[in-house]
XYZ file of C-alpha atoms in Angstrom:
574
model
C 176.362 105.177 210.854
C 178.719 108.187 210.708
C 176.575 109.953 213.284
C 176.956 107.020 215.649
C 180.715 106.961 215.134
C 180.956 110.685 215.958
C 178.726 110.339 219.033
C 180.833 107.443 220.270
C 184.033 109.417 219.598
C 182.763 112.427 221.572
C 181.770 110.167 224.470
C 185.187 108.532 224.529
C 186.977 111.884 224.506
C 184.747 113.249 227.274
C 185.492 110.197 229.444
C 189.239 110.602 228.943
C 189.670 114.361 229.176
C 193.344 114.408 230.172
C 194.321 111.963 227.437
C 192.315 113.960 224.884
C 193.866 117.212 226.111
C 197.425 115.937 225.676
C 196.766 114.567 222.210
C 194.928 117.643 220.987
C 197.602 119.927 222.447
C 200.391 118.060 220.656
C 198.516 117.977 217.365
C 197.544 121.664 217.671
C 201.115 122.824 218.197
C 202.351 120.587 215.377
C 199.711 121.829 212.943
C 200.242 125.479 213.943
C 204.000 125.173 213.368
C 203.340 123.499 210.026
C 200.947 126.263 208.927
C 203.436 128.994 209.865
C 206.184 127.271 207.887
C 203.761 126.686 204.993
C 202.953 130.416 204.855
C 206.646 131.326 204.909
C 207.633 128.820 202.221
C 204.720 129.750 199.970
C 205.575 133.449 200.256
C 209.191 132.725 199.309
C 208.582 130.427 196.340
C 205.949 132.729 194.805
C 208.267 135.759 194.644
C 207.631 137.850 191.511
C 205.137 135.343 190.117
C 202.399 137.961 190.308
C 203.874 139.276 187.043
C 201.749 137.831 184.261
C 204.788 137.392 181.976
C 207.242 136.208 184.626
C 208.109 133.057 182.683
C 209.505 135.212 179.832
C 211.293 137.839 181.961
C 215.008 137.572 182.755
C 217.402 139.840 184.596
C 220.709 140.223 182.783
C 223.838 140.400 184.925
C 227.573 141.067 184.693
C 230.512 138.728 185.127
C 233.824 140.586 184.802
C 237.344 139.179 184.963
C 240.033 141.848 185.157
C 243.632 140.779 185.760
C 242.473 137.524 187.366
C 239.982 139.288 189.627
C 236.542 137.773 189.137
C 233.484 139.894 190.030
C 229.801 139.184 189.460
C 227.184 141.913 189.602
C 223.410 142.094 189.517
C 223.732 145.342 187.554
C 224.920 145.919 183.999
C 226.104 148.841 181.842
C 223.463 151.427 180.937
C 223.465 150.690 177.164
C 223.258 146.904 177.608
C 219.441 146.797 177.506
C 219.030 148.894 174.330
C 221.886 146.994 172.675
C 220.237 143.648 173.466
C 216.972 144.869 171.927
C 218.886 146.043 168.863
C 221.049 142.952 168.353
C 218.892 140.035 169.481
C 215.504 139.420 167.778
C 214.603 137.136 170.714
C 214.223 140.224 172.931
C 210.744 141.732 172.759
C 211.365 144.534 175.269
C 213.740 145.671 177.983
C 213.467 147.893 181.037
C 216.196 149.512 183.117
C 215.914 150.560 186.756
C 218.446 152.800 188.445
C 218.300 153.428 192.195
C 217.889 157.140 192.919
C 219.668 156.665 196.250
C 218.763 158.165 199.600
C 217.403 161.465 198.313
C 215.337 164.293 199.759
C 211.888 164.840 198.212
C 209.464 167.560 199.245
C 205.908 168.635 198.558
C 204.837 171.894 200.200
C 205.772 171.504 203.866
C 206.310 167.732 203.707
C 209.903 166.528 203.351
C 211.114 162.931 203.324
C 214.340 161.129 202.500
C 213.424 158.249 200.203
C 215.677 155.281 199.480
C 213.363 153.171 197.322
C 212.702 155.438 194.328
C 213.985 154.273 190.935
C 214.512 155.759 187.503
C 212.744 153.475 185.012
C 212.193 153.237 181.282
C 208.773 154.279 180.030
C 207.881 150.754 178.881
C 208.123 149.211 182.357
C 204.423 148.299 182.278
C 205.088 146.330 179.075
C 207.465 144.068 181.001
C 206.141 144.019 184.565
C 202.547 143.815 185.747
C 201.583 147.196 187.204
C 198.047 147.969 188.352
C 197.478 151.624 187.412
C 194.938 153.508 189.524
C 195.499 156.768 187.649
C 197.419 157.660 184.524
C 198.341 155.809 181.355
C 200.740 152.820 181.526
C 202.049 153.678 178.059
C 202.526 157.439 178.560
C 203.151 157.995 182.277
C 206.974 157.959 182.083
C 207.642 159.091 178.532
C 208.348 162.760 179.323
C 211.386 164.025 181.261
C 210.884 164.837 184.948
C 207.717 162.794 185.393
C 207.054 160.189 188.057
C 204.636 157.430 189.008
C 203.820 156.907 192.691
C 202.613 153.831 194.509
C 199.368 154.197 196.430
C 201.179 154.367 199.790
C 203.636 157.058 198.664
C 200.800 159.083 197.108
C 198.941 158.920 200.428
C 202.117 159.887 202.284
C 202.660 163.095 200.316
C 199.127 164.099 199.291
C 196.731 162.478 201.752
C 193.289 162.276 200.181
C 194.181 164.913 197.578
C 194.405 163.831 193.920
C 198.169 163.801 193.163
C 197.857 163.789 189.380
C 199.647 166.777 187.865
C 201.208 167.862 191.154
C 204.938 168.586 191.415
C 207.347 166.913 193.850
C 210.743 168.583 194.246
C 214.100 167.006 195.102
C 216.581 168.508 197.528
C 218.686 169.674 194.576
C 215.759 171.666 193.186
C 214.562 169.441 190.331
C 210.785 169.115 190.069
C 208.937 165.955 188.947
C 205.352 165.913 187.787
C 203.097 163.116 189.036
C 201.671 161.395 185.965
C 200.455 158.132 187.455
C 199.528 156.204 190.602
C 199.790 152.421 190.887
C 198.741 149.890 193.496
C 201.430 148.919 195.982
C 203.621 146.051 194.879
C 203.007 142.662 196.514
C 205.268 142.018 199.488
C 206.883 139.092 197.657
C 208.398 141.224 194.912
C 212.182 141.492 194.844
C 211.773 145.015 193.427
C 210.343 147.143 196.218
C 210.019 150.644 194.820
C 207.766 153.367 196.139
C 207.988 155.556 193.049
C 209.284 155.448 189.475
C 210.988 158.428 187.838
C 211.377 158.640 184.076
C 214.745 157.601 182.650
C 214.357 160.452 180.194
C 215.053 162.705 183.181
C 218.587 161.284 183.327
C 218.889 161.774 179.580
C 218.068 165.448 180.071
C 220.554 165.766 182.924
C 223.579 164.087 181.314
C 222.645 164.560 177.661
C 220.606 162.166 175.534
C 223.522 161.142 173.318
C 225.887 160.609 176.255
C 223.379 158.598 178.285
C 222.469 156.265 175.422
C 225.921 156.070 173.858
C 226.956 152.562 172.774
C 230.661 153.379 172.622
C 232.767 150.449 173.929
C 233.893 152.394 177.010
C 230.294 152.642 178.216
C 229.986 148.849 178.412
C 232.647 148.745 181.119
C 230.816 151.009 183.570
C 227.952 149.274 185.327
C 225.059 150.879 187.142
C 221.511 149.737 186.281
C 219.294 146.719 186.849
C 218.141 145.526 183.443
C 215.347 143.084 182.621
C 214.487 141.681 179.203
C 211.192 140.220 178.040
C 211.672 137.476 175.480
C 209.290 136.812 172.634
C 207.003 133.846 173.081
C 208.758 130.552 172.298
C 212.170 132.296 172.382
C 214.942 130.787 174.517
C 217.571 132.682 176.488
C 220.129 130.082 175.434
C 219.846 131.454 171.905
C 220.920 134.877 173.221
C 223.807 133.268 175.102
C 224.985 131.509 171.944
C 225.017 134.786 170.026
C 226.686 136.826 172.764
C 230.334 136.280 171.614
C 229.566 138.285 168.469
C 227.975 140.972 170.656
C 231.127 141.124 172.787
C 233.331 141.452 169.726
C 231.271 144.359 168.458
C 230.680 146.364 171.623
C 233.167 145.371 174.339
C 236.333 143.743 173.005
C 238.306 146.929 172.147
C 238.310 148.158 175.747
C 238.555 144.633 177.173
C 241.801 144.047 175.287
C 243.212 147.355 176.506
C 242.642 146.620 180.195
C 243.330 142.862 180.059
C 239.703 142.062 180.899
C 236.872 139.839 179.779
C 233.110 139.821 180.273
C 230.622 136.985 180.462
C 226.903 137.487 180.187
C 224.794 136.074 183.036
C 221.052 135.908 183.437
C 218.491 134.858 186.048
C 214.807 134.062 185.397
C 212.620 136.578 187.187
C 210.974 133.957 189.421
C 214.428 132.875 190.646
C 215.876 136.357 191.130
C 214.881 136.380 194.790
C 217.201 133.423 195.367
C 220.189 134.734 193.393
C 223.436 134.388 195.357
C 227.013 135.603 195.050
C 226.300 138.853 193.187
C 227.454 142.303 194.200
C 224.876 145.118 194.174
C 222.195 142.473 194.693
C 218.814 143.481 196.028
C 217.781 141.783 199.313
C 217.420 138.094 198.552
C 216.204 134.852 200.043
C 217.984 131.551 200.343
C 216.695 128.355 198.763
C 218.505 126.328 201.424
C 216.134 127.823 204.014
C 213.175 126.579 202.004
C 214.498 123.015 202.087
C 215.403 123.254 205.766
C 212.071 124.717 206.863
C 210.145 122.217 204.747
C 212.053 119.387 206.419
C 211.384 120.898 209.847
C 207.653 121.120 209.066
C 207.630 117.460 208.034
C 209.466 116.347 211.168
C 207.190 118.385 213.434
C 204.121 116.705 211.952
C 205.850 113.343 212.171
C 206.600 113.889 215.863
C 202.989 114.889 216.566
C 201.721 111.840 214.650
C 204.069 109.408 216.402
C 203.128 110.923 219.754
C 199.446 110.270 219.055
C 200.111 106.688 217.930
C 202.180 105.909 221.019
C 199.616 107.314 223.421
C 196.760 105.512 221.678
C 198.469 102.128 221.694
C 199.691 102.654 225.270
C 196.032 102.886 226.334
C 195.198 99.617 224.605
C 194.506 97.834 227.895
C 191.886 100.463 228.817
C 189.964 99.880 225.594
C 190.462 96.124 225.235
C 187.222 95.190 227.014
C 185.348 97.750 224.871
C 186.669 96.060 221.739
C 185.794 92.617 223.116
C 182.241 93.596 224.016
C 181.665 95.256 220.635
C 182.820 92.125 218.832
C 180.688 89.895 221.057
C 177.552 91.869 220.195
C 178.309 91.620 216.483
C 180.680 94.458 215.494
C 182.914 93.720 212.543
C 186.599 94.611 212.524
C 185.982 97.059 209.671
C 183.488 98.934 211.856
C 185.954 99.105 214.738
C 188.676 100.431 212.440
C 186.287 103.112 211.187
C 185.358 103.951 214.799
C 188.956 104.485 215.895
C 189.819 106.418 212.721
C 186.788 108.638 213.390
C 188.144 109.409 216.854
C 191.530 110.251 215.366
C 190.011 112.514 212.707
C 187.801 114.214 215.300
C 190.857 114.998 217.405
C 192.662 116.375 214.366
C 189.660 118.566 213.447
C 189.575 120.022 216.972
C 193.376 120.429 216.892
C 193.173 122.156 213.486
C 190.642 124.675 214.783
C 192.876 125.440 217.761
C 195.938 125.608 215.461
C 194.194 128.141 213.215
C 193.335 130.238 216.276
C 196.995 130.119 217.326
C 198.049 131.209 213.824
C 195.578 134.105 213.741
C 196.701 135.298 217.175
C 200.430 134.985 216.535
C 200.550 135.955 212.840
C 201.573 139.610 213.535
C 204.427 138.381 215.754
C 205.390 135.816 213.115
C 205.503 138.569 210.482
C 207.750 140.656 212.686
C 210.065 137.698 213.348
C 210.273 136.592 209.705
C 210.216 140.030 208.082
C 207.074 139.137 206.128
C 203.767 140.940 205.639
C 201.525 137.907 205.312
C 197.845 138.845 205.668
C 194.835 136.902 206.892
C 193.347 137.122 203.397
C 195.786 134.388 202.374
C 193.573 131.887 204.177
C 190.785 132.546 201.678
C 192.842 131.168 198.800
C 191.683 127.698 197.681
C 195.254 126.399 197.402
C 196.054 127.226 201.045
C 192.687 125.942 202.314
C 192.967 122.729 200.318
C 196.552 122.041 201.383
C 195.852 122.645 205.084
C 192.753 120.409 205.015
C 194.606 117.701 203.102
C 197.521 117.697 205.574
C 195.112 117.631 208.523
C 193.224 114.689 206.970
C 196.487 112.894 206.237
C 197.712 113.394 209.811
C 194.395 112.064 211.124
C 194.516 108.954 208.962
C 198.207 108.202 209.527
C 198.152 108.843 213.271
C 194.999 106.769 213.737
C 195.920 103.966 211.372
C 198.110 101.818 213.590
C 196.006 102.184 216.762
C 192.892 101.358 214.716
C 194.293 98.193 213.170
C 196.012 97.158 216.389
C 193.036 97.663 218.742
C 190.585 96.108 216.299
C 192.740 92.967 216.142
C 192.044 91.955 219.753
C 190.274 88.596 220.107
C 187.100 88.849 222.230
C 187.775 85.781 224.391
C 191.363 86.833 225.069
C 190.588 90.334 226.282
C 187.468 89.334 228.217
C 189.544 86.820 230.156
C 191.879 89.646 231.184
C 194.931 88.494 229.226
C 195.177 91.625 227.128
C 198.653 92.360 228.463
C 199.976 89.391 226.569
C 198.270 90.537 223.422
C 199.619 94.017 224.018
C 203.178 92.796 223.872
C 202.867 92.596 220.116
C 202.863 96.372 219.921
C 205.856 96.824 222.202
C 208.541 96.620 219.563
C 206.829 99.118 217.255
C 206.139 101.568 220.064
C 209.748 101.371 221.217
C 210.884 101.981 217.648
C 208.607 105.015 217.370
C 209.957 106.434 220.622
C 213.523 105.976 219.345
C 212.561 107.811 216.142
C 211.023 110.643 218.202
C 214.171 111.042 220.273
C 216.390 110.834 217.193
C 214.473 113.609 215.412
C 214.409 115.744 218.559
C 218.162 115.324 219.094
C 218.906 116.238 215.458
C 216.772 119.394 215.724
C 218.388 120.354 219.038
C 221.856 119.902 217.508
C 220.776 122.021 214.534
C 219.559 124.743 216.895
C 222.872 124.727 218.784
C 224.864 124.946 215.530
C 222.793 127.882 214.250
C 223.067 129.611 217.612
C 226.837 129.162 217.553
C 227.026 130.602 214.038
C 225.007 133.659 215.062
C 227.200 134.114 218.136
C 230.271 133.938 215.889
C 228.826 136.568 213.537
C 228.117 138.888 216.453
C 231.472 138.488 218.185
C 234.076 137.842 215.461
C 236.818 140.419 214.898
C 235.877 142.426 211.808
C 239.159 144.342 211.610
C 237.547 147.502 212.974
C 235.682 148.434 216.146
C 231.954 148.655 215.496
C 230.969 149.429 219.101
C 229.886 153.038 219.724
C 230.379 153.770 216.025
C 227.616 155.755 214.321
C 227.318 156.085 210.530
C 225.427 159.082 209.151
C 224.531 159.248 205.469
C 224.967 162.718 204.003
C 222.267 162.568 201.350
C 221.974 166.202 200.325
C 224.635 167.624 197.988
C 224.533 170.987 199.774
C 225.092 169.239 203.079
C 227.981 167.237 201.627
C 229.699 170.430 200.518
C 229.830 171.474 204.183
C 231.070 168.102 205.451
C 234.295 169.518 206.930
C 232.464 172.246 208.849
C 229.971 169.683 210.126
C 232.842 167.427 211.225
C 234.500 170.280 213.152
C 231.198 171.083 214.825
C 230.768 167.477 215.963
C 234.273 167.446 217.421
C 233.252 170.274 219.768
C 231.109 167.727 221.621
C 233.185 166.219 224.458
C 231.324 162.896 224.132
C 232.620 162.423 220.559
C 236.173 161.086 220.347
C 236.728 161.118 216.595
C 234.936 161.879 213.303
C 235.767 160.892 209.743
C 234.314 161.515 206.302
C 234.368 158.650 203.814
C 232.586 157.177 200.805
C 231.807 153.857 202.469
C 232.136 151.654 205.520
C 234.065 148.350 205.639
C 232.224 145.529 203.938
C 230.367 147.707 201.439
C 231.251 147.627 197.763
C 230.522 151.154 196.593
C 233.291 151.691 194.096
C 235.339 149.239 192.014
C 237.916 150.686 189.681
C 240.586 149.274 187.376
C 243.989 150.627 188.421
C 247.515 150.050 187.198
C 249.536 148.458 190.011
C 253.313 148.114 190.155
C 254.261 144.430 190.406
C 257.847 143.245 189.971
C 259.052 144.847 186.718
C 255.716 145.766 185.180
C 252.536 147.734 185.697
C 249.507 145.430 185.754
C 245.833 146.287 185.582
C 243.841 145.259 188.644
C 240.282 145.863 189.766
C 240.222 147.083 193.351
C 237.453 148.015 195.764
C 238.095 151.586 196.842
C 236.902 153.996 199.497
C 237.882 157.644 199.687
C 238.515 158.837 203.233
C 239.990 161.711 205.158
C 242.923 161.670 207.582
C 240.971 160.307 210.554
C 239.420 157.199 209.012
C 241.811 154.620 210.482
C 241.639 156.181 213.945
C 237.860 156.535 213.970
C 237.314 152.974 212.752
C 239.757 151.583 215.296
C 241.847 149.850 212.635
C 245.395 148.597 213.170
C 248.290 149.753 211.006
C 250.323 146.570 210.427
C 253.065 148.202 208.395
C 253.745 151.746 207.256
C 251.833 154.759 208.548
C 248.457 156.434 208.587
C 247.607 159.464 206.449
C 249.473 162.509 207.737
C 248.289 166.117 207.449
C 251.919 167.242 207.473
C 252.671 165.258 204.294
C 251.652 167.514 201.450
C 250.925 164.716 198.971
C 248.797 162.561 201.274
C 245.599 164.402 200.424
C 245.661 163.140 196.827
C 248.579 160.789 196.174
C 248.630 158.346 199.117
C 246.846 155.040 199.543
C 246.473 152.489 202.353
C 245.729 148.868 201.450
C 244.750 145.916 203.621
C 246.553 142.592 204.025
C 244.439 140.883 201.375
C 245.356 143.658 198.962
C 249.028 143.048 199.693
C 248.707 139.324 198.935
C 246.795 140.042 195.740
């Protein structure tokens, strides 16, 4: 029976090639768009879930209020992790990661500036899931000046040579011994490090007692990402409830002095990728995009389904006599429904094959557009295969349901007499409604596209308070190079194509340095936390900023080099 249905479906499609082409094309594009969005959404919502203990891992964060200024940070003070392990029995382990910064590393004649190397505690493998190729997870980072490389970084520096025991040197002359190699992290990990350096190296550099000091002052200087692993069955809320006593013990003395307070924040590891509103945050996603893209995927499939239903019912007159003849020779309505559903499912199967071909061809371009590294191996996962097949089956059933029930309802005598047009009027209202729905969805999506385009145009063209055109920012990574910054600046100014040069600790919009200062207000000095940047005399001119009131730094004013400050309009209001 099924064989006959399929044969009949193939014959019908071959007799109506243009109709079949249009339907298959619409379904193919709809399914391809759905699959692309499915891959994107799945990649986003599975961030960091490769970690076997991700349900027990939390990132602890900072929430400071200093003289009514409220700042939230993804980083915390250096001693916060050890203090949590000491004070809270709920904490099984902690790990700290500190960005090395854009630093020069060299091995023999190979030199690279790396910006994704991190100092890490030796127990990182106890918290996160790391796949060690070489070395011991427990011992690799215990000694000072040791490092663990990812497979890609090891290949970059050593090629096919075994890197274990080799030394990699920094631009400042410190040498790190390679004690481990791990597999590259999955692309959907919010931590994207290429190498891990032992935290004990920092202890050696600044002094073990100083680095690990739990003096109150050290809890008001932030700088490291810290993650805690809770014991099984432990709840983070229990830690939150106990935190006031922790604050009293470790932070209150300094907080009272500077008129400040601190609230403890945390984010489950699996939700860290979607954390918002935090300074010093690692690149993140946006949960709103997930909802939007999921809705778009649904509407695209809905449009493709409605399009199929409309075209099928619009051709009802062409198939009316076929239905009448089948019923005359003994076909039951159930058989006709199955026949038309078979045709619908056959079209969807062909469309799915074409959609998969489109996805395989365009996946590299999709990765480039979305910033993902989704591989073809994802299509071998049962969850993806099952979901795609289920959606395709659902589209086939839904899109073929109304045409099947409608066409199979024709009365033989009516259609054989040629009065099918009257019978076809029954479908007019539904088809008109479906067309209205199609246009409504299309108009909403077009409006959404225009709004997003306008927002992007605004971001590109809005006045930022400085002139970004023809402005080049060069990071001076090496300490030796930084010591010659003035000479380098003078050399650049010899080039007639360069109008102005400035040295500074940051560009507008970056938060590199927040410091509590005492500010004169009315009759008192009040503590305030301000975002600072140190600059030379030519910063305002080079950035194309406007002096609203007062003057720029002046080389002829002897105190300007150390005792003068320029603030912006928001600073004045504050």
